[in-house]
């Protein structure tokens, strides 16, 4: 596999090819060049808009693989390079909200109010300081109880999808986001199920370590279930390798195995281990605004650029496919969530059936 550092250096050097007589191989010069590229993003050619609005679910039931970090930094990178982006924080911990500098204390209008209450997504969407193109729907601790409260709600799996669809319909065409990024909690519960039903694409961050591969099969199996029964349009479109440590052979082995199995779905860009990426949330920032010259910032810019160019070739979506009809037997939510029979039977109201009890 090509060394990520060498690839980044080549990419950055190509962008600065018009500058003559400057030696870019010194560490200080490289950092300055990377920082300049991010800080002056507005002066560069914007990234291409996708052929349709891309609703992307960032999911992996394993914790600590970079879901939140990737959601935040990809969202900021897309936004500062000209693409309107909405980030939805669906994790009760609210780390995405923290990293984007959005208040998520108790009482703040949040995604909980849209899922469980009567609020629209527009009413719980907040601006961010990272970019005028970037907005965020925060998560408060109230979201921790949402899974219990949604158990008896009709069409509980579609709550987020319908909220997003209504939000997009109400916005003028020139104000609709190009990207909607949904950050999932590290589990396969009802919140993640809502995100999978709402999204058209799944982006899976995979840590370059062995344990990160163990639960991948279960995640892919559940995505197939959602595709078959709840959301026919969903697919795994992107896999992002994170926490790459070039000093270890294990990282190369994991990366090679993922690439050989998933092929072109895996982004060429690789996110290296970088302390600046970990420090940035402590200041309520993304790594692109905290230290734009770091390798972490450059890597996420490269990943966002690759994501944008892939999206530019997408065909416009004519109409969203209708939900699959509910068939006899346990609902798919019960199969995915592993609910007991009584909980499964109570969801029968979704199909207009009377509960036999």
PDB file of C-alpha atoms in Angstrom, residues 134-354:
ATOM      1  CA  UNK A 134     -22.132  23.820   8.345  1.00  0.00           C
ATOM      2  CA  UNK A 135     -25.141  23.309  10.623  1.00  0.00           C
ATOM      3  CA  UNK A 136     -25.673  20.772  13.390  1.00  0.00           C
ATOM      4  CA  UNK A 137     -28.562  19.029  15.125  1.00  0.00           C
ATOM      5  CA  UNK A 138     -27.171  18.373  18.618  1.00  0.00           C
ATOM      6  CA  UNK A 139     -27.844  15.457  20.960  1.00  0.00           C
ATOM      7  CA  UNK A 140     -28.606  15.910  24.644  1.00  0.00           C
ATOM      8  CA  UNK A 141     -28.572  13.348  27.423  1.00  0.00           C
ATOM      9  CA  UNK A 142     -32.355  13.027  26.947  1.00  0.00           C
ATOM     10  CA  UNK A 143     -31.594  10.931  23.887  1.00  0.00           C
ATOM     11  CA  UNK A 144     -30.441   8.111  26.180  1.00  0.00           C
ATOM     12  CA  UNK A 145     -34.081   7.356  26.968  1.00  0.00           C
ATOM     13  CA  UNK A 146     -35.343   7.710  23.409  1.00  0.00           C
ATOM     14  CA  UNK A 147     -35.023   4.019  22.589  1.00  0.00           C
ATOM     15  CA  UNK A 148     -37.399   3.105  25.421  1.00  0.00           C
ATOM     16  CA  UNK A 149     -39.848   5.882  24.562  1.00  0.00           C
ATOM     17  CA  UNK A 150     -39.931   4.901  20.892  1.00  0.00           C
ATOM     18  CA  UNK A 151     -40.816   1.252  21.513  1.00  0.00           C
ATOM     19  CA  UNK A 152     -44.559   1.867  21.372  1.00  0.00           C
ATOM     20  CA  UNK A 153     -44.450   4.588  18.704  1.00  0.00           C
ATOM     21  CA  UNK A 154     -46.009   3.832  15.330  1.00  0.00           C
ATOM     22  CA  UNK A 155     -43.419   3.441  12.539  1.00  0.00           C
ATOM     23  CA  UNK A 156     -40.638   4.013  15.054  1.00  0.00           C
ATOM     24  CA  UNK A 157     -37.916   3.008  12.572  1.00  0.00           C
ATOM     25  CA  UNK A 158     -38.912   5.826  10.182  1.00  0.00           C
ATOM     26  CA  UNK A 159     -38.961   8.766  12.613  1.00  0.00           C
ATOM     27  CA  UNK A 160     -35.608  10.189  11.549  1.00  0.00           C
ATOM     28  CA  UNK A 161     -36.167   9.530   7.844  1.00  0.00           C
ATOM     29  CA  UNK A 162     -39.457  11.396   7.848  1.00  0.00           C
ATOM     30  CA  UNK A 163     -37.971  14.286   9.825  1.00  0.00           C
ATOM     31  CA  UNK A 164     -35.167  14.654   7.275  1.00  0.00           C
ATOM     32  CA  UNK A 165     -37.505  14.372   4.290  1.00  0.00           C
ATOM     33  CA  UNK A 166     -39.817  17.055   5.703  1.00  0.00           C
ATOM     34  CA  UNK A 167     -36.846  19.302   6.470  1.00  0.00           C
ATOM     35  CA  UNK A 168     -35.500  19.036   2.928  1.00  0.00           C
ATOM     36  CA  UNK A 169     -38.922  19.623   1.376  1.00  0.00           C
ATOM     37  CA  UNK A 170     -39.444  22.839   3.356  1.00  0.00           C
ATOM     38  CA  UNK A 171     -36.093  24.356   2.393  1.00  0.00           C
ATOM     39  CA  UNK A 172     -35.645  26.303  -0.866  1.00  0.00           C
ATOM     40  CA  UNK A 173     -33.579  24.349  -3.390  1.00  0.00           C
ATOM     41  CA  UNK A 174     -30.595  26.714  -3.071  1.00  0.00           C
ATOM     42  CA  UNK A 175     -30.481  26.254   0.711  1.00  0.00           C
ATOM     43  CA  UNK A 176     -30.748  22.486   0.932  1.00  0.00           C
ATOM     44  CA  UNK A 177     -27.630  20.739   2.208  1.00  0.00           C
ATOM     45  CA  UNK A 178     -25.488  18.843  -0.241  1.00  0.00           C
ATOM     46  CA  UNK A 179     -24.541  16.389   2.514  1.00  0.00           C
ATOM     47  CA  UNK A 180     -26.387  15.112   5.585  1.00  0.00           C
ATOM     48  CA  UNK A 181     -24.023  13.224   7.894  1.00  0.00           C
ATOM     49  CA  UNK A 182     -25.546  11.156  10.716  1.00  0.00           C
ATOM     50  CA  UNK A 183     -23.265  10.182  13.595  1.00  0.00           C
ATOM     51  CA  UNK A 184     -24.449   6.942  15.239  1.00  0.00           C
ATOM     52  CA  UNK A 185     -23.876   5.639  18.771  1.00  0.00           C
ATOM     53  CA  UNK A 186     -21.536   2.643  19.170  1.00  0.00           C
ATOM     54  CA  UNK A 187     -24.352   0.093  19.222  1.00  0.00           C
ATOM     55  CA  UNK A 188     -26.933  -1.569  16.996  1.00  0.00           C
ATOM     56  CA  UNK A 189     -29.967  -0.231  18.834  1.00  0.00           C
ATOM     57  CA  UNK A 190     -33.039   1.664  17.709  1.00  0.00           C
ATOM     58  CA  UNK A 191     -31.142   4.932  17.213  1.00  0.00           C
ATOM     59  CA  UNK A 192     -28.703   3.303  14.810  1.00  0.00           C
ATOM     60  CA  UNK A 193     -31.619   1.542  13.114  1.00  0.00           C
ATOM     61  CA  UNK A 194     -33.298   4.928  12.576  1.00  0.00           C
ATOM     62  CA  UNK A 195     -30.079   6.228  11.047  1.00  0.00           C
ATOM     63  CA  UNK A 196     -29.810   3.244   8.691  1.00  0.00           C
ATOM     64  CA  UNK A 197     -33.409   3.670   7.571  1.00  0.00           C
ATOM     65  CA  UNK A 198     -32.882   7.413   7.065  1.00  0.00           C
ATOM     66  CA  UNK A 199     -29.652   7.159   5.079  1.00  0.00           C
ATOM     67  CA  UNK A 200     -29.044   6.361   1.438  1.00  0.00           C
ATOM     68  CA  UNK A 201     -25.404   5.444   2.058  1.00  0.00           C
ATOM     69  CA  UNK A 202     -23.372   4.023   4.906  1.00  0.00           C
ATOM     70  CA  UNK A 203     -19.850   5.190   5.670  1.00  0.00           C
ATOM     71  CA  UNK A 204     -17.997   2.752   7.919  1.00  0.00           C
ATOM     72  CA  UNK A 205     -14.860   3.956   9.721  1.00  0.00           C
ATOM     73  CA  UNK A 206     -12.553   1.031  10.428  1.00  0.00           C
ATOM     74  CA  UNK A 207      -9.668   1.288  12.842  1.00  0.00           C
ATOM     75  CA  UNK A 208      -6.503  -0.303  11.496  1.00  0.00           C
ATOM     76  CA  UNK A 209      -6.448  -2.971  14.203  1.00  0.00           C
ATOM     77  CA  UNK A 210      -7.690  -6.547  14.337  1.00  0.00           C
ATOM     78  CA  UNK A 211     -10.536  -6.034  16.811  1.00  0.00           C
ATOM     79  CA  UNK A 212     -12.116  -3.503  14.473  1.00  0.00           C
ATOM     80  CA  UNK A 213     -12.753  -6.280  11.946  1.00  0.00           C
ATOM     81  CA  UNK A 214     -14.477  -8.684  14.333  1.00  0.00           C
ATOM     82  CA  UNK A 215     -17.859  -6.958  14.524  1.00  0.00           C
ATOM     83  CA  UNK A 216     -17.921  -5.836  10.913  1.00  0.00           C
ATOM     84  CA  UNK A 217     -19.772  -8.963   9.763  1.00  0.00           C
ATOM     85  CA  UNK A 218     -22.673  -8.346  12.167  1.00  0.00           C
ATOM     86  CA  UNK A 219     -22.946  -4.731  11.026  1.00  0.00           C
ATOM     87  CA  UNK A 220     -23.032  -5.733   7.357  1.00  0.00           C
ATOM     88  CA  UNK A 221     -25.621  -8.437   8.126  1.00  0.00           C
ATOM     89  CA  UNK A 222     -27.877  -5.876   9.814  1.00  0.00           C
ATOM     90  CA  UNK A 223     -27.460  -3.456   6.920  1.00  0.00           C
ATOM     91  CA  UNK A 224     -28.612  -6.248   4.601  1.00  0.00           C
ATOM     92  CA  UNK A 225     -31.687  -6.791   6.808  1.00  0.00           C
ATOM     93  CA  UNK A 226     -32.505  -3.091   6.686  1.00  0.00           C
ATOM     94  CA  UNK A 227     -32.040  -3.098   2.920  1.00  0.00           C
ATOM     95  CA  UNK A 228     -34.349  -6.076   2.485  1.00  0.00           C
ATOM     96  CA  UNK A 229     -37.173  -4.921   4.739  1.00  0.00           C
ATOM     97  CA  UNK A 230     -36.998  -1.215   5.618  1.00  0.00           C
ATOM     98  CA  UNK A 231     -34.814   0.805   3.254  1.00  0.00           C
ATOM     99  CA  UNK A 232     -34.196  -0.743  -0.183  1.00  0.00           C
ATOM    100  CA  UNK A 233     -32.041   2.204  -1.257  1.00  0.00           C
ATOM    101  CA  UNK A 234     -29.309   1.875   1.364  1.00  0.00           C
ATOM    102  CA  UNK A 235     -25.823   0.572   0.564  1.00  0.00           C
ATOM    103  CA  UNK A 236     -22.313   0.636   1.987  1.00  0.00           C
ATOM    104  CA  UNK A 237     -20.763   3.233  -0.285  1.00  0.00           C
ATOM    105  CA  UNK A 238     -17.660   4.230   1.662  1.00  0.00           C
ATOM    106  CA  UNK A 239     -15.157   2.699   4.054  1.00  0.00           C
ATOM    107  CA  UNK A 240     -12.598   4.955   5.731  1.00  0.00           C
ATOM    108  CA  UNK A 241      -9.458   3.554   7.352  1.00  0.00           C
ATOM    109  CA  UNK A 242      -8.677   5.417  10.565  1.00  0.00           C
ATOM    110  CA  UNK A 243      -5.934   5.510  13.213  1.00  0.00           C
ATOM    111  CA  UNK A 244      -3.365   4.234  10.750  1.00  0.00           C
ATOM    112  CA  UNK A 245       0.049   3.785  12.353  1.00  0.00           C
ATOM    113  CA  UNK A 246       2.676   3.467   9.653  1.00  0.00           C
ATOM    114  CA  UNK A 247       5.220   2.153  12.150  1.00  0.00           C
ATOM    115  CA  UNK A 248       3.408  -1.175  12.510  1.00  0.00           C
ATOM    116  CA  UNK A 249       2.971  -4.034  10.075  1.00  0.00           C
ATOM    117  CA  UNK A 250      -0.420  -4.763  11.611  1.00  0.00           C
ATOM    118  CA  UNK A 251      -1.847  -1.505  10.256  1.00  0.00           C
ATOM    119  CA  UNK A 252      -0.688  -2.408   6.752  1.00  0.00           C
ATOM    120  CA  UNK A 253      -2.093  -5.926   7.069  1.00  0.00           C
ATOM    121  CA  UNK A 254      -5.513  -4.697   8.198  1.00  0.00           C
ATOM    122  CA  UNK A 255      -5.583  -2.045   5.475  1.00  0.00           C
ATOM    123  CA  UNK A 256      -4.622  -4.578   2.804  1.00  0.00           C
ATOM    124  CA  UNK A 257      -7.237  -7.059   4.022  1.00  0.00           C
ATOM    125  CA  UNK A 258      -9.997  -4.432   3.995  1.00  0.00           C
ATOM    126  CA  UNK A 259      -9.004  -3.214   0.524  1.00  0.00           C
ATOM    127  CA  UNK A 260      -8.828  -6.725  -0.906  1.00  0.00           C
ATOM    128  CA  UNK A 261     -12.300  -7.567   0.442  1.00  0.00           C
ATOM    129  CA  UNK A 262     -14.155  -4.312  -0.267  1.00  0.00           C
ATOM    130  CA  UNK A 263     -12.211  -3.004  -3.261  1.00  0.00           C
ATOM    131  CA  UNK A 264     -13.057   0.468  -4.544  1.00  0.00           C
ATOM    132  CA  UNK A 265     -15.514   1.140  -1.709  1.00  0.00           C
ATOM    133  CA  UNK A 266     -12.483   1.901   0.497  1.00  0.00           C
ATOM    134  CA  UNK A 267     -11.245   5.483   0.221  1.00  0.00           C
ATOM    135  CA  UNK A 268      -7.661   5.919  -0.925  1.00  0.00           C
ATOM    136  CA  UNK A 269      -7.219   8.505   1.828  1.00  0.00           C
ATOM    137  CA  UNK A 270      -6.108   7.094   5.173  1.00  0.00           C
ATOM    138  CA  UNK A 271      -6.453   8.876   8.520  1.00  0.00           C
ATOM    139  CA  UNK A 272      -3.210   8.516  10.520  1.00  0.00           C
ATOM    140  CA  UNK A 273      -2.865   8.518  14.268  1.00  0.00           C
ATOM    141  CA  UNK A 274      -2.375  12.171  15.153  1.00  0.00           C
ATOM    142  CA  UNK A 275      -2.474  13.760  18.587  1.00  0.00           C
ATOM    143  CA  UNK A 276      -3.965  16.986  17.192  1.00  0.00           C
ATOM    144  CA  UNK A 277      -7.073  15.072  16.134  1.00  0.00           C
ATOM    145  CA  UNK A 278      -7.572  13.976  19.753  1.00  0.00           C
ATOM    146  CA  UNK A 279      -6.835  17.410  21.228  1.00  0.00           C
ATOM    147  CA  UNK A 280      -9.206  19.424  19.036  1.00  0.00           C
ATOM    148  CA  UNK A 281     -12.547  18.430  20.702  1.00  0.00           C
ATOM    149  CA  UNK A 282     -11.239  19.706  24.039  1.00  0.00           C
ATOM    150  CA  UNK A 283     -11.336  23.187  22.511  1.00  0.00           C
ATOM    151  CA  UNK A 284     -14.736  22.700  20.886  1.00  0.00           C
ATOM    152  CA  UNK A 285     -13.181  22.542  17.433  1.00  0.00           C
ATOM    153  CA  UNK A 286     -12.443  20.212  14.575  1.00  0.00           C
ATOM    154  CA  UNK A 287      -8.819  19.439  13.796  1.00  0.00           C
ATOM    155  CA  UNK A 288      -9.127  21.582  10.654  1.00  0.00           C
ATOM    156  CA  UNK A 289      -9.771  24.697  12.715  1.00  0.00           C
ATOM    157  CA  UNK A 290      -7.626  23.704  15.705  1.00  0.00           C
ATOM    158  CA  UNK A 291      -4.442  22.857  13.794  1.00  0.00           C
ATOM    159  CA  UNK A 292      -4.953  23.145  10.023  1.00  0.00           C
ATOM    160  CA  UNK A 293      -1.314  22.290   9.385  1.00  0.00           C
ATOM    161  CA  UNK A 294      -1.420  18.889  11.068  1.00  0.00           C
ATOM    162  CA  UNK A 295      -1.362  15.623   9.170  1.00  0.00           C
ATOM    163  CA  UNK A 296      -4.732  14.789  10.656  1.00  0.00           C
ATOM    164  CA  UNK A 297      -6.292  17.899   9.112  1.00  0.00           C
ATOM    165  CA  UNK A 298      -4.687  17.227   5.740  1.00  0.00           C
ATOM    166  CA  UNK A 299      -5.868  13.618   5.758  1.00  0.00           C
ATOM    167  CA  UNK A 300      -9.479  14.573   6.404  1.00  0.00           C
ATOM    168  CA  UNK A 301      -9.318  17.211   3.662  1.00  0.00           C
ATOM    169  CA  UNK A 302      -8.049  14.533   1.292  1.00  0.00           C
ATOM    170  CA  UNK A 303     -10.814  12.133   2.373  1.00  0.00           C
ATOM    171  CA  UNK A 304     -13.485  14.828   1.951  1.00  0.00           C
ATOM    172  CA  UNK A 305     -12.140  15.710  -1.476  1.00  0.00           C
ATOM    173  CA  UNK A 306     -12.288  12.077  -2.555  1.00  0.00           C
ATOM    174  CA  UNK A 307     -15.800  11.744  -1.123  1.00  0.00           C
ATOM    175  CA  UNK A 308     -16.939  14.841  -3.014  1.00  0.00           C
ATOM    176  CA  UNK A 309     -15.532  13.746  -6.365  1.00  0.00           C
ATOM    177  CA  UNK A 310     -17.193  10.342  -5.975  1.00  0.00           C
ATOM    178  CA  UNK A 311     -20.491  12.056  -5.223  1.00  0.00           C
ATOM    179  CA  UNK A 312     -20.250  14.318  -8.256  1.00  0.00           C
ATOM    180  CA  UNK A 313     -20.904  11.327 -10.504  1.00  0.00           C
ATOM    181  CA  UNK A 314     -24.102  10.251  -8.761  1.00  0.00           C
ATOM    182  CA  UNK A 315     -27.346  10.426 -10.727  1.00  0.00           C
ATOM    183  CA  UNK A 316     -30.221  12.511  -9.333  1.00  0.00           C
ATOM    184  CA  UNK A 317     -32.687  10.501  -7.287  1.00  0.00           C
ATOM    185  CA  UNK A 318     -36.063  10.573  -9.005  1.00  0.00           C
ATOM    186  CA  UNK A 319     -38.121   9.519  -5.998  1.00  0.00           C
ATOM    187  CA  UNK A 320     -37.513   7.800  -2.715  1.00  0.00           C
ATOM    188  CA  UNK A 321     -38.584   4.150  -2.823  1.00  0.00           C
ATOM    189  CA  UNK A 322     -41.638   3.422  -0.675  1.00  0.00           C
ATOM    190  CA  UNK A 323     -41.112   1.439   2.532  1.00  0.00           C
ATOM    191  CA  UNK A 324     -41.447  -2.297   2.126  1.00  0.00           C
ATOM    192  CA  UNK A 325     -44.746  -3.657   3.428  1.00  0.00           C
ATOM    193  CA  UNK A 326     -44.740  -5.359   6.789  1.00  0.00           C
ATOM    194  CA  UNK A 327     -45.168  -9.084   6.351  1.00  0.00           C
ATOM    195  CA  UNK A 328     -46.440 -11.628   8.809  1.00  0.00           C
ATOM    196  CA  UNK A 329     -44.047 -12.731  11.481  1.00  0.00           C
ATOM    197  CA  UNK A 330     -41.658 -10.790  13.768  1.00  0.00           C
ATOM    198  CA  UNK A 331     -40.917  -7.213  12.551  1.00  0.00           C
ATOM    199  CA  UNK A 332     -37.442  -6.679  11.177  1.00  0.00           C
ATOM    200  CA  UNK A 333     -36.719  -4.279  14.020  1.00  0.00           C
ATOM    201  CA  UNK A 334     -37.178  -7.161  16.442  1.00  0.00           C
ATOM    202  CA  UNK A 335     -34.801  -9.301  14.399  1.00  0.00           C
ATOM    203  CA  UNK A 336     -32.147  -6.598  14.352  1.00  0.00           C
ATOM    204  CA  UNK A 337     -32.547  -5.410  17.915  1.00  0.00           C
ATOM    205  CA  UNK A 338     -32.993  -8.887  19.387  1.00  0.00           C
ATOM    206  CA  UNK A 339     -36.218  -7.988  21.169  1.00  0.00           C
ATOM    207  CA  UNK A 340     -38.233 -10.569  23.123  1.00  0.00           C
ATOM    208  CA  UNK A 341     -41.468 -11.831  21.553  1.00  0.00           C
ATOM    209  CA  UNK A 342     -43.795  -9.542  23.532  1.00  0.00           C
ATOM    210  CA  UNK A 343     -41.886  -6.448  22.445  1.00  0.00           C
ATOM    211  CA  UNK A 344     -41.988  -7.700  18.887  1.00  0.00           C
ATOM    212  CA  UNK A 345     -45.751  -8.228  18.973  1.00  0.00           C
ATOM    213  CA  UNK A 346     -46.397  -4.736  20.306  1.00  0.00           C
ATOM    214  CA  UNK A 347     -44.932  -3.219  17.166  1.00  0.00           C
ATOM    215  CA  UNK A 348     -47.664  -4.880  15.098  1.00  0.00           C
ATOM    216  CA  UNK A 349     -49.624  -1.617  15.242  1.00  0.00           C
ATOM    217  CA  UNK A 350     -47.298  -0.257  12.529  1.00  0.00           C
ATOM    218  CA  UNK A 351     -49.112  -2.344   9.952  1.00  0.00           C
ATOM    219  CA  UNK A 352     -52.537  -1.389  11.243  1.00  0.00           C
ATOM    220  CA  UNK A 353     -53.059  -4.761  12.944  1.00  0.00           C
ATOM    221  CA  UNK A 354     -54.688  -5.099  16.319  1.00  0.00           C
TER     222      UNK A 354
END
